[in-house]
Amino acid sequence: MHTSLKRPVVLLVLAAVAAGAGACKKKPPETTVTPPAAPAAAPFAVNSVNLGKSLGPDKRVTAETTTFAKTDSVYASVATSGDAGGTLAARWTFQDGQVVDETTQTVGAGPAVTEFHVSKPSGWPVGGYKVEIMLNGAPAQSKEFRVQ
Amino acid sequence: MTSGPENPLGSPLGSPPPKADFSDVESGSSTTAPAPPPAAPETYTVKPGDSLSKIAHHLYGDASKWHAIFEANRDHIHNPDLIHPGQVLKLPAQS
């Protein structure tokens, strides 16, 4: 009987000491540690579209511009990312809505740069143009440019 | 006789402008991304006039790969010189 009372008494004393210590000490700021969540799969996305007259080896335009001469080739450099690849398409249209060209490119997973280009040996009609980048068939981004 | 003012595409005002001709536009594309892995086994439906070597040349750019197509379809092709229009061939992955 004597020994069975020992443990509750000790526990009470420890609890009182702990409570006293807690009252005296400044309470540390509470921090919530959440376990890192499993990374969600990043969707295939178009990050940027840049236009230019020439490309570097990384398939990025060497100098961005939206004004072209009649005999220029027009390059659209499209940066994408995502855990899964997909299909990119560039739809080039003239100011009157006429479709100039449409090109499709399959792109694998991961960060990538894809270039689309158009040229017209007989010279581009002067006017406004647009290139629309489609991602898996849905419009993603577009850029307008002029030929003068 | 004087002609009316012209728009940039060269047609007189009042009449619908002619459509610009984009028939000679050249285009292309390329990417830094690796090609995605090939999907599930593909198939090819034999057309009239096809032969295994013709199909191999058309699909793989190499007529000599007809043998791979033959091997992948041995269950229903017994003579590589005899395939029929409408026949569906399994296509082996490119090596």
PDB file of C-alpha atoms in Angstrom:
ATOM      1  CA  MET A   1       0.000   0.000   0.000  1.00  0.00           C
ATOM      2  CA  HIS A   2       2.772   2.328   0.825  1.00  0.00           C
ATOM      3  CA  THR A   3       4.595   1.669  -2.429  1.00  0.00           C
ATOM      4  CA  SER A   4       1.479   1.934  -4.584  1.00  0.00           C
ATOM      5  CA  LEU A   5       0.956   5.540  -3.450  1.00  0.00           C
ATOM      6  CA  LYS A   6       4.485   6.527  -4.380  1.00  0.00           C
ATOM      7  CA  ARG A   7       3.996   6.747  -8.128  1.00  0.00           C
ATOM      8  CA  PRO A   8       0.928   9.102  -8.130  1.00  0.00           C
ATOM      9  CA  VAL A   9       2.650  11.420  -5.699  1.00  0.00           C
ATOM     10  CA  VAL A  10       5.771  11.605  -7.785  1.00  0.00           C
ATOM     11  CA  LEU A  11       3.681  12.304 -10.876  1.00  0.00           C
ATOM     12  CA  LEU A  12       1.797  15.108  -9.099  1.00  0.00           C
ATOM     13  CA  VAL A  13       5.036  16.726  -7.985  1.00  0.00           C
ATOM     14  CA  LEU A  14       6.476  16.540 -11.469  1.00  0.00           C
ATOM     15  CA  ALA A  15       3.321  18.033 -12.936  1.00  0.00           C
ATOM     16  CA  ALA A  16       3.390  20.911 -10.455  1.00  0.00           C
ATOM     17  CA  VAL A  17       7.047  21.618 -11.194  1.00  0.00           C
ATOM     18  CA  ALA A  18       6.365  21.542 -14.883  1.00  0.00           C
ATOM     19  CA  ALA A  19       3.382  23.901 -14.500  1.00  0.00           C
ATOM     20  CA  GLY A  20       5.443  26.290 -12.409  1.00  0.00           C
ATOM     21  CA  ALA A  21       8.264  26.278 -14.883  1.00  0.00           C
ATOM     22  CA  GLY A  22       5.806  26.941 -17.679  1.00  0.00           C
ATOM     23  CA  ALA A  23       4.327  29.926 -15.848  1.00  0.00           C
ATOM     24  CA  CYS A  24       7.734  31.463 -15.253  1.00  0.00           C
ATOM     25  CA  LYS A  25       9.212  30.962 -18.682  1.00  0.00           C
ATOM     26  CA  LYS A  26       8.125  32.974 -21.667  1.00  0.00           C
ATOM     27  CA  LYS A  27       6.136  30.739 -23.914  1.00  0.00           C
ATOM     28  CA  PRO A  28       8.070  30.039 -27.082  1.00  0.00           C
ATOM     29  CA  PRO A  29       6.298  30.898 -30.324  1.00  0.00           C
ATOM     30  CA  GLU A  30       4.280  28.041 -31.542  1.00  0.00           C
ATOM     31  CA  THR A  31       5.505  26.516 -34.704  1.00  0.00           C
ATOM     32  CA  THR A  32       3.538  24.083 -36.668  1.00  0.00           C
ATOM     33  CA  VAL A  33       5.571  21.509 -38.441  1.00  0.00           C
ATOM     34  CA  THR A  34       3.690  19.968 -41.277  1.00  0.00           C
ATOM     35  CA  PRO A  35       5.186  17.038 -43.041  1.00  0.00           C
ATOM     36  CA  PRO A  36       6.170  17.845 -46.603  1.00  0.00           C
ATOM     37  CA  ALA A  37       3.306  17.004 -48.885  1.00  0.00           C
ATOM     38  CA  ALA A  38       3.950  14.790 -51.844  1.00  0.00           C
ATOM     39  CA  PRO A  39       4.733  17.100 -54.757  1.00  0.00           C
ATOM     40  CA  ALA A  40       1.761  17.489 -57.038  1.00  0.00           C
ATOM     41  CA  ALA A  41       2.371  16.703 -60.660  1.00  0.00           C
ATOM     42  CA  ALA A  42       3.137  19.943 -62.453  1.00  0.00           C
ATOM     43  CA  PRO A  43       0.848  20.349 -65.435  1.00  0.00           C
ATOM     44  CA  PHE A  44       2.262  20.903 -68.883  1.00  0.00           C
ATOM     45  CA  ALA A  45       2.285  24.684 -69.281  1.00  0.00           C
ATOM     46  CA  VAL A  46       3.503  27.402 -71.599  1.00  0.00           C
ATOM     47  CA  ASN A  47       5.721  29.789 -69.658  1.00  0.00           C
ATOM     48  CA  SER A  48       6.648  32.288 -72.347  1.00  0.00           C
ATOM     49  CA  VAL A  49       6.466  33.039 -76.053  1.00  0.00           C
ATOM     50  CA  ASN A  50       9.082  35.246 -77.675  1.00  0.00           C
ATOM     51  CA  LEU A  51       9.370  36.334 -81.294  1.00  0.00           C
ATOM     52  CA  GLY A  52      12.527  37.073 -83.207  1.00  0.00           C
ATOM     53  CA  LYS A  53      14.333  36.841 -86.514  1.00  0.00           C
ATOM     54  CA  SER A  54      16.889  34.216 -85.548  1.00  0.00           C
ATOM     55  CA  LEU A  55      17.525  31.519 -82.971  1.00  0.00           C
ATOM     56  CA  GLY A  56      20.389  30.560 -80.727  1.00  0.00           C
ATOM     57  CA  PRO A  57      21.464  26.958 -80.163  1.00  0.00           C
ATOM     58  CA  ASP A  58      19.132  26.830 -77.164  1.00  0.00           C
ATOM     59  CA  LYS A  59      16.219  27.535 -79.532  1.00  0.00           C
ATOM     60  CA  ARG A  60      15.569  30.892 -77.904  1.00  0.00           C
ATOM     61  CA  VAL A  61      15.337  33.976 -80.101  1.00  0.00           C
ATOM     62  CA  THR A  62      18.580  35.909 -80.155  1.00  0.00           C
ATOM     63  CA  ALA A  63      16.834  39.290 -80.144  1.00  0.00           C
ATOM     64  CA  GLU A  64      13.173  39.690 -79.356  1.00  0.00           C
ATOM     65  CA  THR A  65      11.120  41.811 -81.732  1.00  0.00           C
ATOM     66  CA  THR A  66       7.559  42.196 -82.980  1.00  0.00           C
ATOM     67  CA  THR A  67       8.437  44.048 -86.172  1.00  0.00           C
ATOM     68  CA  PHE A  68       9.651  42.190 -89.220  1.00  0.00           C
ATOM     69  CA  ALA A  69      10.647  42.954 -92.793  1.00  0.00           C
ATOM     70  CA  LYS A  70       8.920  41.318 -95.746  1.00  0.00           C
ATOM     71  CA  THR A  71      11.708  38.818 -96.311  1.00  0.00           C
ATOM     72  CA  ASP A  72      12.360  37.916 -92.671  1.00  0.00           C
ATOM     73  CA  SER A  73      11.813  34.502 -91.220  1.00  0.00           C
ATOM     74  CA  VAL A  74       9.691  34.740 -88.093  1.00  0.00           C
ATOM     75  CA  TYR A  75      10.627  32.555 -85.144  1.00  0.00           C
ATOM     76  CA  ALA A  76       8.458  31.916 -82.109  1.00  0.00           C
ATOM     77  CA  SER A  77      10.337  30.457 -79.173  1.00  0.00           C
ATOM     78  CA  VAL A  78       8.041  28.761 -76.665  1.00  0.00           C
ATOM     79  CA  ALA A  79       9.242  27.819 -73.187  1.00  0.00           C
ATOM     80  CA  THR A  80       7.283  25.023 -71.531  1.00  0.00           C
ATOM     81  CA  SER A  81       7.447  22.971 -68.362  1.00  0.00           C
ATOM     82  CA  GLY A  82       5.565  20.169 -66.721  1.00  0.00           C
ATOM     83  CA  ASP A  83       5.863  16.638 -65.472  1.00  0.00           C
ATOM     84  CA  ALA A  84       4.105  15.357 -68.518  1.00  0.00           C
ATOM     85  CA  GLY A  85       4.701  16.338 -72.082  1.00  0.00           C
ATOM     86  CA  GLY A  86       2.064  17.222 -74.596  1.00  0.00           C
ATOM     87  CA  THR A  87       1.385  18.670 -77.982  1.00  0.00           C
ATOM     88  CA  LEU A  88       2.198  22.234 -78.867  1.00  0.00           C
ATOM     89  CA  ALA A  89       0.881  23.900 -81.976  1.00  0.00           C
ATOM     90  CA  ALA A  90       1.591  27.286 -83.500  1.00  0.00           C
ATOM     91  CA  ARG A  91      -1.222  28.847 -85.509  1.00  0.00           C
ATOM     92  CA  TRP A  92      -0.086  31.808 -87.566  1.00  0.00           C
ATOM     93  CA  THR A  93      -2.792  34.137 -88.864  1.00  0.00           C
ATOM     94  CA  PHE A  94      -2.905  37.296 -90.963  1.00  0.00           C
ATOM     95  CA  GLN A  95      -4.833  40.395 -89.909  1.00  0.00           C
ATOM     96  CA  ASP A  96      -7.873  39.348 -91.948  1.00  0.00           C
ATOM     97  CA  GLY A  97      -8.084  36.063 -90.091  1.00  0.00           C
ATOM     98  CA  GLN A  98      -6.534  34.024 -92.866  1.00  0.00           C
ATOM     99  CA  VAL A  99      -4.546  31.108 -91.502  1.00  0.00           C
ATOM    100  CA  VAL A 100      -0.983  31.464 -92.723  1.00  0.00           C
ATOM    101  CA  ASP A 101       0.299  28.202 -91.297  1.00  0.00           C
ATOM    102  CA  GLU A 102      -0.246  25.722 -88.512  1.00  0.00           C
ATOM    103  CA  THR A 103       2.521  23.490 -87.196  1.00  0.00           C
ATOM    104  CA  THR A 104       2.346  20.900 -84.434  1.00  0.00           C
ATOM    105  CA  GLN A 105       5.218  19.646 -82.304  1.00  0.00           C
ATOM    106  CA  THR A 106       5.180  16.893 -79.700  1.00  0.00           C
ATOM    107  CA  VAL A 107       7.087  17.890 -76.578  1.00  0.00           C
ATOM    108  CA  GLY A 108       8.362  15.541 -73.876  1.00  0.00           C
ATOM    109  CA  ALA A 109       8.217  16.124 -70.131  1.00  0.00           C
ATOM    110  CA  GLY A 110      10.386  18.646 -68.327  1.00  0.00           C
ATOM    111  CA  PRO A 111      11.475  22.181 -69.045  1.00  0.00           C
ATOM    112  CA  ALA A 112      11.934  22.717 -72.747  1.00  0.00           C
ATOM    113  CA  VAL A 113      12.142  25.341 -75.425  1.00  0.00           C
ATOM    114  CA  THR A 114      10.343  24.685 -78.688  1.00  0.00           C
ATOM    115  CA  GLU A 115      10.696  26.865 -81.735  1.00  0.00           C
ATOM    116  CA  PHE A 116       8.231  27.368 -84.554  1.00  0.00           C
ATOM    117  CA  HIS A 117       9.195  29.296 -87.641  1.00  0.00           C
ATOM    118  CA  VAL A 118       7.609  30.552 -90.830  1.00  0.00           C
ATOM    119  CA  SER A 119       9.112  32.157 -93.893  1.00  0.00           C
ATOM    120  CA  LYS A 120       7.758  33.284 -97.222  1.00  0.00           C
ATOM    121  CA  PRO A 121      10.268  33.399-100.083  1.00  0.00           C
ATOM    122  CA  SER A 122       8.073  35.741-102.130  1.00  0.00           C
ATOM    123  CA  GLY A 123       7.774  38.173 -99.210  1.00  0.00           C
ATOM    124  CA  TRP A 124       5.174  38.677 -96.495  1.00  0.00           C
ATOM    125  CA  PRO A 125       2.229  40.954 -97.209  1.00  0.00           C
ATOM    126  CA  VAL A 126       2.547  44.080 -95.103  1.00  0.00           C
ATOM    127  CA  GLY A 127       0.217  44.094 -92.119  1.00  0.00           C
ATOM    128  CA  GLY A 128      -0.547  42.618 -88.755  1.00  0.00           C
ATOM    129  CA  TYR A 129      -0.100  38.980 -87.847  1.00  0.00           C
ATOM    130  CA  LYS A 130      -0.658  36.811 -84.830  1.00  0.00           C
ATOM    131  CA  VAL A 131       0.817  33.547 -83.652  1.00  0.00           C
ATOM    132  CA  GLU A 132      -1.321  31.596 -81.246  1.00  0.00           C
ATOM    133  CA  ILE A 133       0.294  28.817 -79.242  1.00  0.00           C
ATOM    134  CA  MET A 134      -2.028  25.925 -78.534  1.00  0.00           C
ATOM    135  CA  LEU A 135      -1.335  23.452 -75.796  1.00  0.00           C
ATOM    136  CA  ASN A 136      -2.984  20.081 -76.260  1.00  0.00           C
ATOM    137  CA  GLY A 137      -5.468  21.790 -78.552  1.00  0.00           C
ATOM    138  CA  ALA A 138      -6.377  24.649 -76.230  1.00  0.00           C
ATOM    139  CA  PRO A 139      -5.138  28.242 -76.702  1.00  0.00           C
ATOM    140  CA  ALA A 140      -2.309  28.956 -74.266  1.00  0.00           C
ATOM    141  CA  GLN A 141      -0.655  32.223 -75.301  1.00  0.00           C
ATOM    142  CA  SER A 142      -0.503  34.452 -78.342  1.00  0.00           C
ATOM    143  CA  LYS A 143       1.752  37.178 -79.720  1.00  0.00           C
ATOM    144  CA  GLU A 144       1.050  39.788 -82.340  1.00  0.00           C
ATOM    145  CA  PHE A 145       3.603  41.156 -84.756  1.00  0.00           C
ATOM    146  CA  ARG A 146       3.810  43.392 -87.801  1.00  0.00           C
ATOM    147  CA  VAL A 147       5.429  43.108 -91.174  1.00  0.00           C
ATOM    148  CA  GLN A 148       6.396  46.434 -92.658  1.00  0.00           C
TER     149      GLN A 148
ATOM    150  CA  MET B   1      -9.756  57.625-116.860  1.00  0.00           C
ATOM    151  CA  THR B   2      -8.537  57.530-113.320  1.00  0.00           C
ATOM    152  CA  SER B   3      -8.488  54.630-111.006  1.00  0.00           C
ATOM    153  CA  GLY B   4      -9.599  54.992-107.402  1.00  0.00           C
ATOM    154  CA  PRO B   5      -7.325  54.933-104.411  1.00  0.00           C
ATOM    155  CA  GLU B   6      -5.940  51.564-103.613  1.00  0.00           C
ATOM    156  CA  ASN B   7      -5.561  49.760-100.375  1.00  0.00           C
ATOM    157  CA  PRO B   8      -2.238  48.195 -99.354  1.00  0.00           C
ATOM    158  CA  LEU B   9      -3.173  44.903-101.001  1.00  0.00           C
ATOM    159  CA  GLY B  10      -3.717  46.612-104.311  1.00  0.00           C
ATOM    160  CA  SER B  11      -7.481  46.404-104.854  1.00  0.00           C
ATOM    161  CA  PRO B  12      -9.657  49.436-105.577  1.00  0.00           C
ATOM    162  CA  LEU B  13     -11.687  50.631-102.630  1.00  0.00           C
ATOM    163  CA  GLY B  14     -15.262  49.506-102.729  1.00  0.00           C
ATOM    164  CA  SER B  15     -14.484  46.001-103.859  1.00  0.00           C
ATOM    165  CA  PRO B  16     -13.472  43.309-101.403  1.00  0.00           C
ATOM    166  CA  PRO B  17      -9.698  43.103-101.149  1.00  0.00           C
ATOM    167  CA  PRO B  18      -8.169  39.994-102.632  1.00  0.00           C
ATOM    168  CA  LYS B  19      -6.952  37.479-100.130  1.00  0.00           C
ATOM    169  CA  ALA B  20      -3.232  37.509 -99.557  1.00  0.00           C
ATOM    170  CA  ASP B  21      -1.559  34.422-100.950  1.00  0.00           C
ATOM    171  CA  PHE B  22       0.203  32.352 -98.326  1.00  0.00           C
ATOM    172  CA  SER B  23       0.572  29.231-100.431  1.00  0.00           C
ATOM    173  CA  ASP B  24       4.353  29.446-100.504  1.00  0.00           C
ATOM    174  CA  VAL B  25       4.814  29.790 -96.755  1.00  0.00           C
ATOM    175  CA  GLU B  26       7.464  27.453 -95.414  1.00  0.00           C
ATOM    176  CA  SER B  27       7.334  26.379 -91.805  1.00  0.00           C
ATOM    177  CA  GLY B  28       8.914  24.086 -89.300  1.00  0.00           C
ATOM    178  CA  SER B  29       9.534  23.422 -85.652  1.00  0.00           C
ATOM    179  CA  SER B  30      11.983  21.760 -83.299  1.00  0.00           C
ATOM    180  CA  THR B  31      12.357  21.359 -79.579  1.00  0.00           C
ATOM    181  CA  THR B  32      14.986  20.870 -76.899  1.00  0.00           C
ATOM    182  CA  ALA B  33      12.702  18.379 -75.133  1.00  0.00           C
ATOM    183  CA  PRO B  34      13.388  14.714 -75.538  1.00  0.00           C
ATOM    184  CA  ALA B  35      10.773  12.918 -77.533  1.00  0.00           C
ATOM    185  CA  PRO B  36       8.135  11.322 -75.340  1.00  0.00           C
ATOM    186  CA  PRO B  37       8.384   7.581 -74.965  1.00  0.00           C
ATOM    187  CA  PRO B  38       6.473   5.673 -77.564  1.00  0.00           C
ATOM    188  CA  ALA B  39       2.939   4.874 -76.597  1.00  0.00           C
ATOM    189  CA  ALA B  40       1.402   1.461 -76.540  1.00  0.00           C
ATOM    190  CA  PRO B  41       2.070  -0.727 -79.516  1.00  0.00           C
ATOM    191  CA  GLU B  42       0.844   0.968 -82.626  1.00  0.00           C
ATOM    192  CA  THR B  43      -0.923  -0.635 -85.476  1.00  0.00           C
ATOM    193  CA  TYR B  44      -1.065  -0.128 -89.189  1.00  0.00           C
ATOM    194  CA  THR B  45      -3.903  -1.076 -91.485  1.00  0.00           C
ATOM    195  CA  VAL B  46      -2.685  -2.508 -94.763  1.00  0.00           C
ATOM    196  CA  LYS B  47      -3.704  -0.540 -97.830  1.00  0.00           C
ATOM    197  CA  PRO B  48      -4.000  -1.848-101.374  1.00  0.00           C
ATOM    198  CA  GLY B  49      -0.539  -2.044-102.958  1.00  0.00           C
ATOM    199  CA  ASP B  50       1.263  -2.287 -99.615  1.00  0.00           C
ATOM    200  CA  SER B  51       4.073  -4.694 -98.929  1.00  0.00           C
ATOM    201  CA  LEU B  52       5.946  -5.185 -95.663  1.00  0.00           C
ATOM    202  CA  SER B  53       9.038  -3.480 -97.062  1.00  0.00           C
ATOM    203  CA  LYS B  54       6.946  -0.579 -98.346  1.00  0.00           C
ATOM    204  CA  ILE B  55       5.330  -0.189 -94.933  1.00  0.00           C
ATOM    205  CA  ALA B  56       8.713  -0.412 -93.214  1.00  0.00           C
ATOM    206  CA  HIS B  57      10.098   2.262 -95.521  1.00  0.00           C
ATOM    207  CA  HIS B  58       7.070   4.488 -94.985  1.00  0.00           C
ATOM    208  CA  LEU B  59       6.981   4.144 -91.195  1.00  0.00           C
ATOM    209  CA  TYR B  60      10.621   3.667 -90.261  1.00  0.00           C
ATOM    210  CA  GLY B  61      12.390   5.135 -93.274  1.00  0.00           C
ATOM    211  CA  ASP B  62      14.106   1.803 -93.798  1.00  0.00           C
ATOM    212  CA  ALA B  63      12.619  -0.889 -96.018  1.00  0.00           C
ATOM    213  CA  SER B  64      14.888  -3.527 -94.523  1.00  0.00           C
ATOM    214  CA  LYS B  65      12.936  -3.332 -91.269  1.00  0.00           C
ATOM    215  CA  TRP B  66      10.118  -5.322 -92.894  1.00  0.00           C
ATOM    216  CA  HIS B  67      11.446  -8.335 -91.042  1.00  0.00           C
ATOM    217  CA  ALA B  68      10.697  -6.730 -87.668  1.00  0.00           C
ATOM    218  CA  ILE B  69       7.112  -6.113 -88.744  1.00  0.00           C
ATOM    219  CA  PHE B  70       6.888  -9.679 -89.958  1.00  0.00           C
ATOM    220  CA  GLU B  71       8.235 -11.027 -86.656  1.00  0.00           C
ATOM    221  CA  ALA B  72       5.737  -8.932 -84.677  1.00  0.00           C
ATOM    222  CA  ASN B  73       2.869 -10.367 -86.702  1.00  0.00           C
ATOM    223  CA  ARG B  74       3.889 -13.958 -87.153  1.00  0.00           C
ATOM    224  CA  ASP B  75       0.731 -15.056 -85.412  1.00  0.00           C
ATOM    225  CA  HIS B  76      -1.314 -13.997 -88.395  1.00  0.00           C
ATOM    226  CA  ILE B  77       1.169 -13.544 -91.231  1.00  0.00           C
ATOM    227  CA  HIS B  78       2.614 -16.776 -92.480  1.00  0.00           C
ATOM    228  CA  ASN B  79       4.017 -15.540 -95.768  1.00  0.00           C
ATOM    229  CA  PRO B  80       5.719 -12.120 -95.641  1.00  0.00           C
ATOM    230  CA  ASP B  81       4.944 -11.630 -99.313  1.00  0.00           C
ATOM    231  CA  LEU B  82       1.260 -12.059 -98.724  1.00  0.00           C
ATOM    232  CA  ILE B  83      -0.577  -9.387 -96.780  1.00  0.00           C
ATOM    233  CA  HIS B  84      -4.083  -8.204 -97.434  1.00  0.00           C
ATOM    234  CA  PRO B  85      -5.697  -4.739 -97.526  1.00  0.00           C
ATOM    235  CA  GLY B  86      -7.533  -4.144 -94.277  1.00  0.00           C
ATOM    236  CA  GLN B  87      -5.231  -6.398 -92.313  1.00  0.00           C
ATOM    237  CA  VAL B  88      -4.157  -4.742 -89.063  1.00  0.00           C
ATOM    238  CA  LEU B  89      -0.459  -5.129 -88.308  1.00  0.00           C
ATOM    239  CA  LYS B  90       1.182  -4.625 -84.935  1.00  0.00           C
ATOM    240  CA  LEU B  91       4.123  -2.277 -85.277  1.00  0.00           C
ATOM    241  CA  PRO B  92       7.258  -3.066 -83.293  1.00  0.00           C
ATOM    242  CA  ALA B  93       8.954  -0.179 -81.515  1.00  0.00           C
ATOM    243  CA  GLN B  94      11.778   1.384 -83.441  1.00  0.00           C
ATOM    244  CA  SER B  95      15.194   0.250 -82.333  1.00  0.00           C
TER     245      SER B  95
END
